[in-house]
Coordinates of C-alpha atoms in Angstrom, one line a residue:
X1 CA -0.6 -17.2 -9.4
X2 CA -3.9 -16.5 -7.8
X3 CA -4.2 -16.6 -3.9
X4 CA -7.3 -19.1 -4.1
X5 CA -6.5 -21.6 -1.3
X6 CA -4.8 -18.9 1.0
X7 CA -8.0 -17.1 0.6
X8 CA -11.4 -18.3 -0.3
X9 CA -14.5 -16.7 -1.5
X10 CA -16.5 -15.2 1.2
X11 CA -13.4 -14.8 3.7
X12 CA -13.5 -11.8 5.7
X13 CA -10.2 -10.2 6.1
X14 CA -9.2 -7.8 8.9
X15 CA -5.5 -7.7 8.6
X16 CA -2.6 -8.4 6.5
X17 CA 1.3 -9.2 7.0
X18 CA 3.6 -8.9 4.1
X19 CA 7.3 -9.1 5.3
X20 CA 10.7 -10.7 4.6
X21 CA 11.4 -13.2 7.5
X22 CA 14.2 -15.9 8.4
X23 CA 13.5 -19.6 8.1
X24 CA 12.2 -19.4 11.7
X25 CA 9.8 -16.7 10.9
X26 CA 11.5 -13.7 12.5
X27 CA 11.0 -10.4 10.4
X28 CA 14.1 -8.8 9.0
X29 CA 14.0 -5.0 8.9
X30 CA 15.6 -2.3 6.8
X31 CA 18.5 -2.6 6.5
X32 CA 19.5 -5.3 5.3
X33 CA 16.1 -5.8 3.2
X34 CA 14.2 -2.9 1.6
X35 CA 10.7 -3.9 0.9
X36 CA 10.0 -1.7 -2.0
X37 CA 6.6 -3.1 -2.2
X38 CA 4.1 -6.3 -1.3
X39 CA 1.0 -5.7 -3.3
X40 CA -2.2 -7.9 -2.9
X41 CA -3.7 -7.1 -6.1
X42 CA -7.3 -7.4 -7.4
X43 CA -9.5 -6.0 -10.1
X44 CA -11.5 -2.8 -9.1
X45 CA -14.5 -0.9 -10.3
X46 CA -13.6 2.6 -11.5
X47 CA -15.5 5.8 -11.7
X48 CA -18.9 6.5 -13.0
X49 CA -19.1 5.4 -16.8
X50 CA -15.4 4.3 -16.5
X51 CA -14.3 0.4 -17.4
X52 CA -13.1 -1.5 -14.5
X53 CA -9.4 -1.3 -13.5
X54 CA -7.2 -4.6 -14.0
X55 CA -5.4 -6.1 -11.1
X56 CA -2.0 -4.9 -12.6
X57 CA -3.1 -1.4 -12.2
X58 CA -5.3 -1.7 -9.2
X59 CA -2.5 -3.4 -7.1
X60 CA -3.1 -1.8 -3.4
X61 CA -5.9 -4.0 -2.1
X62 CA -3.6 -4.8 0.8
X63 CA -0.1 -3.4 0.7
X64 CA 3.4 -3.3 2.4
X65 CA 5.9 -0.6 1.9
X66 CA 9.5 0.0 3.3
X67 CA 8.2 3.3 4.6
X68 CA 5.7 1.5 6.6
X69 CA 8.2 0.6 9.0
X70 CA 8.0 2.2 12.5
X71 CA 11.2 3.3 14.5
X72 CA 14.7 3.5 13.7
X73 CA 16.2 -0.2 14.5
X74 CA 17.0 -2.6 11.9
X75 CA 18.2 -6.1 11.3
X76 CA 16.8 -9.3 12.0
X77 CA 14.2 -9.0 14.5
X78 CA 13.8 -5.3 14.3
X79 CA 10.7 -3.8 16.1
X80 CA 10.4 -1.5 13.3
X81 CA 9.1 -4.3 11.0
X82 CA 6.1 -4.5 13.1
X83 CA 4.9 -1.7 10.7
X84 CA 4.6 -4.2 7.7
X85 CA 1.3 -5.5 9.3
X86 CA -1.9 -3.5 8.5
X87 CA -5.3 -4.0 10.4
X88 CA -8.6 -2.6 9.5
X89 CA -10.6 -0.5 12.2
X90 CA -12.0 -2.7 14.8
X91 CA -15.2 -4.3 13.7
X92 CA -14.8 -4.0 10.0
X93 CA -13.5 -6.1 7.4
X94 CA -12.9 -6.7 3.6
X95 CA -15.1 -9.5 2.1
X96 CA -13.3 -11.8 -0.6
X97 CA -15.8 -11.8 -3.6
X98 CA -13.4 -13.6 -6.0
X99 CA -10.1 -15.3 -4.6
X100 CA -9.3 -16.4 -8.1
X101 CA -8.8 -12.9 -9.3
X102 CA -6.3 -12.1 -6.3
X103 CA -2.7 -12.3 -6.7
X104 CA 0.3 -10.8 -5.1
X105 CA 3.4 -9.1 -6.5
X106 CA 6.5 -8.1 -4.4
X107 CA 10.0 -6.4 -4.8
X108 CA 12.4 -7.0 -2.0
X109 CA 15.9 -5.4 -2.2
X110 CA 19.3 -6.3 -0.7
X111 CA 20.5 -2.7 0.3
X112 CA 23.8 -3.9 2.0
X113 CA 26.6 -1.5 0.9
X114 CA 28.5 -4.4 -1.0
X115 CA 25.7 -7.1 -1.4
X116 CA 27.8 -8.7 -4.2
X117 CA 30.5 -9.3 -1.6
X118 CA 28.2 -9.8 1.5
X119 CA 27.5 -13.1 3.3
X120 CA 24.8 -15.2 2.2
X121 CA 21.3 -14.1 3.2
X122 CA 18.5 -16.4 2.9
X123 CA 14.8 -15.1 3.4
X124 CA 11.4 -15.9 2.9
X125 CA 8.4 -13.7 2.0
X126 CA 5.6 -14.1 4.7
X127 CA 2.1 -13.0 3.4
X128 CA -0.8 -13.7 5.9
X129 CA -4.2 -12.8 6.3
X130 CA -6.2 -12.5 9.4
X131 CA -9.9 -13.5 9.1
X132 CA -12.9 -12.4 11.1
X133 CA -13.8 -15.5 13.2
X134 CA -17.6 -15.1 12.2
X135 CA -19.7 -12.8 10.1
X136 CA -20.1 -10.1 12.8
X137 CA -18.2 -7.6 11.0
X138 CA -19.1 -4.6 9.0
X139 CA -17.9 -4.9 5.3
X140 CA -16.0 -1.9 3.8
X141 CA -14.3 -1.0 0.5
X142 CA -11.1 0.8 -0.1
X143 CA -11.2 4.1 -2.0
X144 CA -8.0 4.6 -3.9
X145 CA -7.3 8.4 -4.0
X146 CA -4.4 9.3 -6.5
X147 CA -3.1 12.7 -7.1
X148 CA -3.2 14.2 -10.6
X149 CA -0.1 13.7 -12.8
X150 CA 2.7 16.3 -11.9
X151 CA 2.9 19.4 -14.3
X152 CA 6.8 19.3 -13.7
X153 CA 7.0 15.5 -14.9
X154 CA 4.2 15.2 -17.2
X155 CA 5.7 12.1 -19.0
X156 CA 7.1 10.3 -16.2
X157 CA 6.2 6.6 -16.7
X158 CA 5.6 6.0 -12.9
X159 CA 3.6 9.3 -12.5
X160 CA 5.9 10.5 -9.8
X161 CA 6.1 14.2 -8.5
X162 CA 8.9 16.6 -8.0
X163 CA 10.6 16.5 -4.7
X164 CA 12.9 19.9 -4.5
X165 CA 15.4 20.2 -1.8
X166 CA 13.5 23.1 -0.3
X167 CA 10.0 23.4 1.6
X168 CA 7.3 23.0 -1.0
X169 CA 3.5 22.0 -0.9
X170 CA 1.6 20.5 -3.8
X171 CA -2.3 20.7 -3.7
X172 CA -5.2 19.5 -5.7
X173 CA -8.8 19.1 -5.2
X174 CA -11.4 16.9 -6.3
X175 CA -15.0 15.8 -5.7
X176 CA -16.0 12.4 -4.1
X177 CA -18.1 10.2 -6.4
X178 CA -20.3 9.2 -3.5
X179 CA -20.8 9.7 0.2
X180 CA -19.3 7.7 3.0
X181 CA -17.3 7.8 6.0
X182 CA -13.4 7.6 6.3
X183 CA -12.5 5.0 8.6
X184 CA -8.6 4.8 8.1
X185 CA -6.2 6.0 5.5
X186 CA -2.7 4.5 4.3
X187 CA -0.4 6.7 2.4
X188 CA 1.7 5.3 -0.4
X189 CA 5.1 7.1 -1.1
X190 CA 8.4 6.2 -1.8
X191 CA 10.0 9.8 -1.3
X192 CA 12.6 10.0 1.4
X193 CA 12.0 14.1 1.4
X194 CA 8.2 13.4 1.9
X195 CA 6.8 15.3 4.9
X196 CA 3.2 14.6 5.1
X197 CA -0.1 15.0 3.8
X198 CA -3.5 16.7 4.9
X199 CA -6.8 15.6 3.4
X200 CA -9.2 18.3 4.1
X201 CA -13.2 18.2 3.8
X202 CA -13.1 21.7 2.1
X203 CA -13.1 23.4 -1.2
X204 CA -10.0 25.5 -2.2
X205 CA -11.4 28.7 -1.6
X206 CA -11.8 27.6 2.2
X207 CA -8.1 27.1 2.5
X208 CA -7.2 30.2 0.4
X209 CA -6.2 28.5 -2.7
X210 CA -6.8 29.5 -6.2
X211 CA -9.3 27.3 -8.0

């Protein structure tokens, strides 16, 4: 279902929270609940001469993932669940152009060792947007930078990349389709072995990589 009513055309969004909560509204950390994803989806433009991308594919307008948690505490009221809130840089906002085309898709997993025999756990999904109080914010857009399909896993349906048990680096290069200024970046990965990412404003020859 669309999020019209929760959002309306012309709204200026500055932050989003997607998290499992108790009936009292207290956020629940990981474990016991792992937020695989909470995706706020809307159609997006694609590259030059390319058709638009439907919301089923362009599913990251706003998002929450389990690896957004900050810290190592867990359970009901975990401070680490504060990472489930994302906020745009001060003075900037996303403008809702068509609330009818926006929806939400979520997957939350009970990761207790024996969930089938565990005590009953009731929770709700919080989805909340903070709007700019007036029009005095600078509209921005989200540039979704995807990595190329992995040569090691060329037919993987989820387009995942190989994550060996030893130190390794995967790199690629590309040219931005238009100029702009990067204000902030969110990283989407579900890999426990993931060590980090560098986004360099340089060609492969500058970082001593073969083209």
